[in-house]
PDB file of C-alpha atoms in Angstrom:
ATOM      1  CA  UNK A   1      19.508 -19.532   6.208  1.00 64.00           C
ATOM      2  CA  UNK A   2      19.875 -15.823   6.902  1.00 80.00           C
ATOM      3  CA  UNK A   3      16.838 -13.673   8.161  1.00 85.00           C
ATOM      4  CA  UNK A   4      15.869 -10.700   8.348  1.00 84.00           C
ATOM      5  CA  UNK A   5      16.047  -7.512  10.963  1.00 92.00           C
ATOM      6  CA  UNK A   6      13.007  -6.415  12.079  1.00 92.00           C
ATOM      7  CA  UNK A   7      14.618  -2.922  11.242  1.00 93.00           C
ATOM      8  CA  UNK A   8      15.287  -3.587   7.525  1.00 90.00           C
ATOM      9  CA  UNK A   9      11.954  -4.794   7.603  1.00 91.00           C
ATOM     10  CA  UNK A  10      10.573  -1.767   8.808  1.00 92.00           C
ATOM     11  CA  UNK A  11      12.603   0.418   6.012  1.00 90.00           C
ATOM     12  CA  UNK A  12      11.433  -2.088   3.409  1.00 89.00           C
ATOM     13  CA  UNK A  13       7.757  -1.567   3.554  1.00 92.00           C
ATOM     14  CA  UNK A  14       8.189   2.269   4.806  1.00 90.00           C
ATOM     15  CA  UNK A  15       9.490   2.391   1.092  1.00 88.00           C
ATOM     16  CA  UNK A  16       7.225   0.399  -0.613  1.00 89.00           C
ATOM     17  CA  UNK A  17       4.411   1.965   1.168  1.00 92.00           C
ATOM     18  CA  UNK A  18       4.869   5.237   2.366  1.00 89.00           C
ATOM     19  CA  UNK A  19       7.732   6.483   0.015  1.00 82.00           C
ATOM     20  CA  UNK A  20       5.715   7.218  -3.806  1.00 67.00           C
ATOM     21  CA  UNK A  21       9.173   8.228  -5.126  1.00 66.00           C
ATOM     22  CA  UNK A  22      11.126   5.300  -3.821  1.00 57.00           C
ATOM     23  CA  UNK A  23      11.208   2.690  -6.672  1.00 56.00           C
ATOM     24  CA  UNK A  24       8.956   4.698  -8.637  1.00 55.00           C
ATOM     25  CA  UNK A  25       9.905   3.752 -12.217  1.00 62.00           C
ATOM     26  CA  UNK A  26       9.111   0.113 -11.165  1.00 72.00           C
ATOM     27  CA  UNK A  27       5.608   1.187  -9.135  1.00 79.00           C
ATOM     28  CA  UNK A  28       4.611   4.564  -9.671  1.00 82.00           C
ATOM     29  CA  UNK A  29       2.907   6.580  -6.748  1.00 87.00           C
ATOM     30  CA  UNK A  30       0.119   4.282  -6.213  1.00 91.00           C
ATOM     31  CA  UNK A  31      -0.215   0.250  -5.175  1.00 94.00           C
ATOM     32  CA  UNK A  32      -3.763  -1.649  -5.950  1.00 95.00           C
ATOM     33  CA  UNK A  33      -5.741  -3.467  -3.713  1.00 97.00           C
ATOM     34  CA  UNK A  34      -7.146  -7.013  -5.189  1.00 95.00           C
ATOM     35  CA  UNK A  35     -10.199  -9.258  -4.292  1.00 95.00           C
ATOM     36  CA  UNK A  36      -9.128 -12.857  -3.607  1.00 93.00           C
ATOM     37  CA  UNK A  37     -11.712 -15.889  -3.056  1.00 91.00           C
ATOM     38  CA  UNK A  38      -9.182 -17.801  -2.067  1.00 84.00           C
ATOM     39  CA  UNK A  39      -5.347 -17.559  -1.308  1.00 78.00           C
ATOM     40  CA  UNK A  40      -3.153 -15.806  -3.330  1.00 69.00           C
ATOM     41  CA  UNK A  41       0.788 -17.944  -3.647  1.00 64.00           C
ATOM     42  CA  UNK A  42       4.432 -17.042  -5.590  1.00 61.00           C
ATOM     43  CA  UNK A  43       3.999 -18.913  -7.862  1.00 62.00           C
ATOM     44  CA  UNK A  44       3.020 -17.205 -11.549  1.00 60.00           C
ATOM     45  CA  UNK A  45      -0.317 -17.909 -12.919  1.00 57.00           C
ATOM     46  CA  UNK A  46      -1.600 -17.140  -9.184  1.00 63.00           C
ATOM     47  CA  UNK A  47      -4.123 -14.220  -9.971  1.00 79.00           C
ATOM     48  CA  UNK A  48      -6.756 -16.591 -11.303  1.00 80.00           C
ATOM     49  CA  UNK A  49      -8.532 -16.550  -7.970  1.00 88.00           C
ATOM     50  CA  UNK A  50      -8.975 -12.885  -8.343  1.00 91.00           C
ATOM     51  CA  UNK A  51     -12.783 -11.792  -8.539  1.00 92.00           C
ATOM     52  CA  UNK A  52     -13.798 -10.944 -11.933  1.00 90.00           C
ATOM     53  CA  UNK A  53     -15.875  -8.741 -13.717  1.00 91.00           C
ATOM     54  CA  UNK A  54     -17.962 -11.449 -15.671  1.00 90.00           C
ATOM     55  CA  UNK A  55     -19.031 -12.869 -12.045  1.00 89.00           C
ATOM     56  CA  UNK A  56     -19.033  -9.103 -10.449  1.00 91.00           C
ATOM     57  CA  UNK A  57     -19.562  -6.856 -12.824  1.00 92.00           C
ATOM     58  CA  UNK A  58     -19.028  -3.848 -10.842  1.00 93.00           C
ATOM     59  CA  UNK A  59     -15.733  -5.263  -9.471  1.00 94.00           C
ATOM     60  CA  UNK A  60     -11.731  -3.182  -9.837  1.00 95.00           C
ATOM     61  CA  UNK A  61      -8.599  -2.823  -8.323  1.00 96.00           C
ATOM     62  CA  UNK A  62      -8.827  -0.292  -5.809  1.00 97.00           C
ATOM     63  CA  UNK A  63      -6.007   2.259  -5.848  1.00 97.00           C
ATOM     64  CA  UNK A  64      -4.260   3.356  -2.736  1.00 96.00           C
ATOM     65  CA  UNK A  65      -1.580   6.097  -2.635  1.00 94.00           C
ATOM     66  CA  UNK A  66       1.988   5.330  -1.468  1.00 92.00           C
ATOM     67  CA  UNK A  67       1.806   7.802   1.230  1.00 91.00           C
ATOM     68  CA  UNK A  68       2.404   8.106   4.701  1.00 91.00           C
ATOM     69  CA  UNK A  69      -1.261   9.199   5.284  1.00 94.00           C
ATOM     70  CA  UNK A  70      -2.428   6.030   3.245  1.00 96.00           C
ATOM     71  CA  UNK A  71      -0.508   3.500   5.160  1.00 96.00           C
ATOM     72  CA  UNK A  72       1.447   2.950   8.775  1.00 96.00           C
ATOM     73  CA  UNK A  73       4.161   0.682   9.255  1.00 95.00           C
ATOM     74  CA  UNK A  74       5.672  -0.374  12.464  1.00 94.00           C
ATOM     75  CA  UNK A  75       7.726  -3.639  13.600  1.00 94.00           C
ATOM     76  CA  UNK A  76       7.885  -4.761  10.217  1.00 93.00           C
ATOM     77  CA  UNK A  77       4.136  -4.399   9.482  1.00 95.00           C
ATOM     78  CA  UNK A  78       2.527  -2.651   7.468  1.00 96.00           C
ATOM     79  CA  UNK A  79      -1.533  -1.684   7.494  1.00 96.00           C
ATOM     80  CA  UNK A  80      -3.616   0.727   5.965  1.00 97.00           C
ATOM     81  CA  UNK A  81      -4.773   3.847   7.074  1.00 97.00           C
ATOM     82  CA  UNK A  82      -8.050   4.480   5.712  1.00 97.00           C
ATOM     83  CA  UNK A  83     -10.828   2.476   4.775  1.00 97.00           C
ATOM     84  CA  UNK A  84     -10.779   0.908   1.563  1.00 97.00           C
ATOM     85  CA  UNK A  85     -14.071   0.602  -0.456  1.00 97.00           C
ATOM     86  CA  UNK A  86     -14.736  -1.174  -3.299  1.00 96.00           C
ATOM     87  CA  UNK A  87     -17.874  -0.009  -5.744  1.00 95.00           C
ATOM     88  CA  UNK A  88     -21.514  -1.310  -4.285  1.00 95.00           C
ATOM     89  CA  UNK A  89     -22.682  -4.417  -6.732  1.00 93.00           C
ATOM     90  CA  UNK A  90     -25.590  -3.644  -8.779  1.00 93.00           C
ATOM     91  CA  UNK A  91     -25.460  -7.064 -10.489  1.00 92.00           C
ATOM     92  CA  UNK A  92     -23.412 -10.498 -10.683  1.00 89.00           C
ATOM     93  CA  UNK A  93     -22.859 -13.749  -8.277  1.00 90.00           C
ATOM     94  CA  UNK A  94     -22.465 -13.851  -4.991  1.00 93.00           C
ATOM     95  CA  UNK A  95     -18.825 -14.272  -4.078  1.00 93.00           C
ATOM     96  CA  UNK A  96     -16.792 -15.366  -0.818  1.00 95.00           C
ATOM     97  CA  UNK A  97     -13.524 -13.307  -0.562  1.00 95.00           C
ATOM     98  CA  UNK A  98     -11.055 -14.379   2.043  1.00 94.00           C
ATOM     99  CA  UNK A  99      -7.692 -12.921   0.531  1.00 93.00           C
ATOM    100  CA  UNK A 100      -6.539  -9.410  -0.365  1.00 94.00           C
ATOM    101  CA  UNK A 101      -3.414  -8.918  -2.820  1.00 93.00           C
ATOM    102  CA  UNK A 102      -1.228  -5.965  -2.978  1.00 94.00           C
ATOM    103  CA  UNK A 103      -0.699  -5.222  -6.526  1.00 92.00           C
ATOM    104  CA  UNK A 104       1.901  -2.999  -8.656  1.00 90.00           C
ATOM    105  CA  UNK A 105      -1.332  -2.285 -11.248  1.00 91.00           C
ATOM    106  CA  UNK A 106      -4.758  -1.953 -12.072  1.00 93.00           C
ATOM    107  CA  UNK A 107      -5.574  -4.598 -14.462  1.00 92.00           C
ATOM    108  CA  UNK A 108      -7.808  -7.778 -12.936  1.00 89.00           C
ATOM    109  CA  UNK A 109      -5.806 -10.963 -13.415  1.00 83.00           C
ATOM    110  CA  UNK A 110      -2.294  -9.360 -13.791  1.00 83.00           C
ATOM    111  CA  UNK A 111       0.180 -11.133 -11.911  1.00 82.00           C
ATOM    112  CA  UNK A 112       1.465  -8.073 -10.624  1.00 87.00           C
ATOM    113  CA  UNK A 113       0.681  -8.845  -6.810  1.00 89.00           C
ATOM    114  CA  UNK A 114       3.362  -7.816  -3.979  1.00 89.00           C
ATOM    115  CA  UNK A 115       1.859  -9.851  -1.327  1.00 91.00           C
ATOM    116  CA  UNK A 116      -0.959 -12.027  -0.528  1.00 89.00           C
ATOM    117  CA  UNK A 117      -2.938 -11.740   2.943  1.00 92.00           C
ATOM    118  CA  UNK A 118      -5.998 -13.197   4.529  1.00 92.00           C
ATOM    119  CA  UNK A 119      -8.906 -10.723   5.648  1.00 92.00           C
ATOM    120  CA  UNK A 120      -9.665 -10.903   9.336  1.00 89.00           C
ATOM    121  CA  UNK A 121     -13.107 -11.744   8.129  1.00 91.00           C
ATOM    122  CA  UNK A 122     -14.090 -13.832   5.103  1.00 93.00           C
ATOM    123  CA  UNK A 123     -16.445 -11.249   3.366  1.00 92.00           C
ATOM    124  CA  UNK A 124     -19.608 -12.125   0.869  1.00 92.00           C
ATOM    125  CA  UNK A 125     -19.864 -10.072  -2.133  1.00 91.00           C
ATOM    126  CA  UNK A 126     -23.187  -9.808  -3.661  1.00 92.00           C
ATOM    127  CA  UNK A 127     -25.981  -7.264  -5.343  1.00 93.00           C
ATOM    128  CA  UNK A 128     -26.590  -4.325  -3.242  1.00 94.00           C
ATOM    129  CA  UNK A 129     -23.284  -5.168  -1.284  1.00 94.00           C
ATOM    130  CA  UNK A 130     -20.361  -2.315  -0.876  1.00 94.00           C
ATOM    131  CA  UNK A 131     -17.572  -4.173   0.583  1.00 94.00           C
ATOM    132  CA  UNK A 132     -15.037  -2.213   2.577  1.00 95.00           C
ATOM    133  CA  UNK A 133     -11.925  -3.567   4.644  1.00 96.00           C
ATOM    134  CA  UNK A 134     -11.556  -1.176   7.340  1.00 95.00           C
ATOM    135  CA  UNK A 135      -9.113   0.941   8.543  1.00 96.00           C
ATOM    136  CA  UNK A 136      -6.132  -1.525   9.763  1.00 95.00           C
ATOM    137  CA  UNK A 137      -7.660  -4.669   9.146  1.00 94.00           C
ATOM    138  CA  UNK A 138      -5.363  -5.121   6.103  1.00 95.00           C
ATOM    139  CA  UNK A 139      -2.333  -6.076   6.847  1.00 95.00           C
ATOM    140  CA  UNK A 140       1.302  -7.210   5.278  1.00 94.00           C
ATOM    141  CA  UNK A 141       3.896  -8.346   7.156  1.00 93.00           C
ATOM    142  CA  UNK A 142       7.326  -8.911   5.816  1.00 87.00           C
ATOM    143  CA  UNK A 143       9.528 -11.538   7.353  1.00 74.00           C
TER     144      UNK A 143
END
């Protein structure tokens, strides 16, 4: 089995990332952060864990330019730069997320996601809740 250089991946996510023209006919200039409640895998069909709007009605895909001033990436990890906030619920079920996806689109339930990774902190979405994951606590690490 062959592995990978910590330098290629470096380049790798500085281009998905950081790079909006890099691949852009296959991404575009912006990625989409998704809601899990539990963890995201490879295999297709995967998505159906995403939150929804019929159980949080408020609920999207946050987009998140593919800019250096978005994200950082160092040592083969990549983490976002700024906070990223999510509409506050006005309505719905209370939810558990645990997972974030980085996704190609916009569109809940597409199985467009680029990776899959846990929040540092399982987070309850609920009425009157605005849920946020912080600057740097979402990370992606390729190996």
């Amino acid at each position: 089995m062959s592995e990978k250089t910590t330098t290629w991946a470096t380049s790798l996510l500085t281009e998905l990332l950081t790079t909006s023209d890099a691949m852009s006919g296959s991404l575009g200039s912006s990625l989409y952060v998704a809601l899990l409640k539990s963890t995201g895998t490879t295999a297709a069909g995967s998505m159906t864990n995403e939150l929804n709007t019929t159980d949080n009605p408020q609920y999207t895909r946050v987009e998140v330019a593919r800019t250096g001033s978005d994200w950082s990436v160092t040592g083969g990890v990549g983490s976002n730069d700024n906070a990223i906030t999510w509409a506050q619920q006005t309505s719905g079920s209370s939810t558990t997320v645990t997972f974030a996806a980085v996704c190609k689109g916009s569109t809940i339930a597409t199985d467009d996601a680029l990776y899959f990774t846990p929040l540092t902190t399982n987070r309850t979405l609920s009425t009157g809740v605005t849920l946020e994951i912080e600057a740097g606590d979402l990370t992606i690490t390729e190996s």
